[in-house]
XYZ file of C-alpha atoms in Angstrom:
250
model
C 97.197 30.681 197.210
C 98.988 33.734 196.213
C 99.755 36.447 199.041
C 97.679 38.540 197.919
C 94.978 36.421 199.072
C 96.693 35.456 202.883
C 94.113 37.436 204.613
C 95.170 40.166 207.364
C 93.390 40.645 210.765
C 91.381 43.526 211.645
C 90.060 44.595 214.893
C 86.420 45.152 215.967
C 87.339 48.757 215.408
C 87.868 48.300 212.030
C 84.281 46.744 211.269
C 83.187 50.177 212.636
C 85.178 52.286 211.197
C 83.899 50.970 207.293
C 80.294 51.773 208.448
C 81.935 55.125 208.440
C 83.143 54.691 205.636
C 80.379 53.878 204.120
C 77.672 56.628 205.320
C 80.107 58.592 204.500
C 80.447 56.728 200.985
C 76.275 57.322 200.867
C 76.413 60.733 201.926
C 78.761 61.621 198.726
C 76.149 60.506 196.370
C 72.902 59.193 198.110
C 70.599 59.402 194.831
C 71.863 56.876 192.842
C 72.199 54.782 195.612
C 69.409 55.590 197.202
C 67.797 54.553 193.750
C 69.531 50.475 192.776
C 68.043 50.628 196.872
C 65.220 51.231 195.932
C 63.870 48.983 192.961
C 65.077 46.224 196.542
C 62.733 47.870 198.533
C 60.123 48.336 195.798
C 60.416 44.525 195.709
C 59.923 43.968 199.460
C 57.309 45.872 199.578
C 55.024 44.043 196.939
C 56.290 40.524 199.061
C 54.969 41.240 201.834
C 51.701 43.091 200.464
C 51.375 39.767 198.919
C 51.990 37.530 201.977
C 49.676 40.286 204.537
C 46.924 39.741 201.631
C 47.306 35.627 201.515
C 47.172 35.372 205.601
C 50.371 34.684 205.658
C 51.705 37.863 208.245
C 53.980 35.265 210.038
C 55.826 34.763 206.672
C 57.320 37.852 207.040
C 60.086 37.947 208.946
C 61.723 33.895 207.267
C 61.586 36.291 204.468
C 63.033 38.999 205.839
C 65.733 36.689 206.758
C 66.142 35.566 203.593
C 67.084 38.748 201.811
C 71.026 37.515 203.937
C 71.086 35.321 201.676
C 70.288 36.634 198.367
C 72.452 40.433 199.047
C 75.528 38.916 198.445
C 74.137 38.905 194.458
C 73.606 42.492 194.152
C 76.921 43.964 195.470
C 78.124 44.512 192.174
C 76.077 47.348 191.241
C 77.162 48.925 194.927
C 80.958 48.553 194.018
C 80.627 49.752 190.757
C 78.871 52.900 192.250
C 81.262 53.212 194.746
C 84.323 52.729 192.520
C 83.059 55.080 189.872
C 82.591 58.311 192.652
C 86.486 57.281 192.967
C 88.179 58.305 190.226
C 85.787 61.150 190.372
C 82.798 60.586 188.434
C 79.640 61.357 189.227
C 78.111 58.148 189.782
C 74.829 57.227 187.896
C 71.931 54.352 186.725
C 74.135 53.227 183.344
C 76.814 51.580 186.665
C 74.556 49.775 188.206
C 74.741 48.714 184.971
C 77.890 48.215 184.049
C 79.042 46.495 187.427
C 77.020 43.628 186.331
C 78.136 43.421 183.056
C 82.052 43.070 184.346
C 80.746 40.804 186.657
C 82.954 37.667 186.387
C 80.825 34.196 185.562
C 82.276 32.981 189.498
C 80.789 36.389 190.415
C 77.228 34.824 188.581
C 78.094 31.675 189.455
C 78.333 32.048 193.113
C 75.169 34.917 192.851
C 73.313 31.459 191.168
C 74.329 29.367 194.609
C 73.234 32.457 196.829
C 70.284 32.735 195.124
C 69.318 28.040 195.158
C 69.618 28.714 199.134
C 67.209 31.250 199.216
C 64.634 29.088 197.378
C 65.412 26.453 199.928
C 65.708 27.933 202.669
C 61.948 29.795 201.622
C 60.426 25.748 201.004
C 61.630 25.386 204.391
C 59.943 27.734 205.423
C 57.071 27.135 204.491
C 56.843 23.486 205.447
C 57.678 24.942 209.206
C 55.097 26.680 208.742
C 52.573 24.478 207.426
C 53.176 22.510 210.401
C 53.113 24.770 213.173
C 50.632 27.493 212.129
C 48.848 25.295 209.684
C 45.777 27.635 208.665
C 45.884 29.612 211.794
C 42.401 28.245 213.373
C 43.580 27.027 216.322
C 41.951 29.871 219.321
C 44.476 32.450 220.435
C 46.288 32.354 224.047
C 48.232 29.962 225.300
C 48.772 27.174 224.236
C 47.514 28.535 221.106
C 48.214 30.804 217.529
C 50.253 33.660 219.463
C 52.329 30.342 220.957
C 52.552 29.115 217.907
C 53.551 31.537 215.168
C 56.482 32.445 218.550
C 58.011 28.870 217.987
C 57.470 29.141 214.813
C 59.980 32.190 214.329
C 61.593 30.410 216.628
C 62.526 27.952 214.904
C 62.629 29.628 211.802
C 65.423 31.918 213.416
C 67.835 28.910 214.255
C 67.621 27.246 210.667
C 68.250 30.720 208.833
C 71.067 31.861 211.224
C 72.908 28.618 210.554
C 72.178 29.043 206.310
C 73.019 33.195 206.917
C 76.739 31.697 208.579
C 77.813 29.646 205.595
C 76.449 32.092 203.134
C 78.352 35.077 205.232
C 81.445 32.752 205.089
C 81.811 31.889 201.957
C 80.129 35.436 200.040
C 82.057 38.407 202.833
C 85.346 38.642 201.003
C 84.745 36.370 197.070
C 82.142 39.008 196.300
C 85.062 42.787 195.868
C 87.937 39.277 196.019
C 85.958 38.004 192.087
C 84.435 41.422 191.464
C 88.050 42.766 191.452
C 88.931 39.621 189.429
C 91.666 38.793 191.864
C 90.974 35.832 192.301
C 88.592 32.241 190.990
C 85.939 30.963 192.235
C 87.383 28.593 194.422
C 90.353 30.785 194.853
C 87.847 33.734 196.393
C 85.885 31.714 198.054
C 88.309 29.478 200.442
C 90.754 33.916 200.827
C 86.592 34.602 202.245
C 86.757 30.957 205.151
C 89.938 32.217 205.855
C 89.810 36.047 206.535
C 86.219 35.137 208.661
C 88.354 32.760 211.107
C 91.544 35.061 211.242
C 89.263 37.511 212.676
C 86.776 35.572 214.109
C 85.636 38.570 216.971
C 85.585 41.175 214.116
C 83.831 39.303 211.543
C 81.513 38.034 214.303
C 80.423 41.427 215.347
C 80.744 42.469 211.152
C 77.531 39.069 210.977
C 75.676 40.192 213.863
C 76.145 43.588 212.733
C 74.534 42.777 208.556
C 71.424 40.818 210.101
C 70.206 42.652 213.003
C 70.697 46.257 209.734
C 68.415 43.903 207.109
C 65.856 42.102 209.018
C 65.229 45.804 210.921
C 64.859 47.652 207.843
C 63.099 45.311 205.396
C 60.315 45.610 207.333
C 59.835 48.989 206.620
C 61.016 49.005 203.451
C 61.834 52.738 202.272
C 64.606 52.453 205.405
C 66.393 49.347 202.686
C 67.557 52.627 200.701
C 69.787 53.736 203.644
C 70.701 51.113 205.337
C 71.568 48.284 201.924
C 73.859 51.139 200.281
C 75.576 52.276 203.397
C 76.238 48.718 203.720
C 77.213 47.512 200.762
C 79.718 50.753 201.156
C 80.971 49.715 204.489
C 81.354 45.889 202.735
C 83.675 46.797 200.008
C 86.146 49.272 203.173
C 85.947 46.249 205.128
C 87.526 43.619 202.365
C 90.227 46.574 201.294
C 91.366 46.842 204.434
C 91.389 42.450 204.939
C 92.984 42.196 201.458
C 94.829 45.376 200.502
C 95.153 46.031 196.967
C 98.924 44.858 195.829
C 101.209 47.535 196.049
C 99.797 48.332 199.775
C 101.941 48.519 202.499
C 99.776 45.571 204.458
């Protein structure tokens, strides 16, 4: 591993400073950032509407949590917007497309793994749903449908937390490292895991903030147009604190 991939330890305060920086970045070009995030808000509306139409409302929470598994795959567009703004240029939709076009092969491989885990997660959640709730033709009350839905959410939350933790460890810093071309796929994933364990308190707080913010706002998809860009920009800023560019004082 090259010295530039030796993670710097950071504190919980650094996480909140990155969040504040993410909010400031969003305020600099809200239209472009919110416009890109609106794509995912519309997808969320469509999926939730479909679940409600099919009578599968309890699956909304597992599906919302599943976004944490595929979220890293969309970061390249937000990173591109922030980098363009840092270069004193006005970012726009073309920069989002350019960000994905310049993404190296390793980043697409990592995105594919995230999408595969998402499909596995949805399949597992649907299987648990069929066993715990089924057609939902049991009476409400103690031991009835309401209790089954509660148990379903409990078990799927525990299952999802395990998958989300794995994805967080391997992608939290690997995605920006790959986007900047500073590491190969194996090096980026290794560096990301090392960074998480080097600053466990900060990593835990960041993971909890990501999970809580995404799951809470995805249930009201328009809020994603605010939360998604801010969190993505904060992720980029936190990465630069943990892995400063070469030549910067560590």
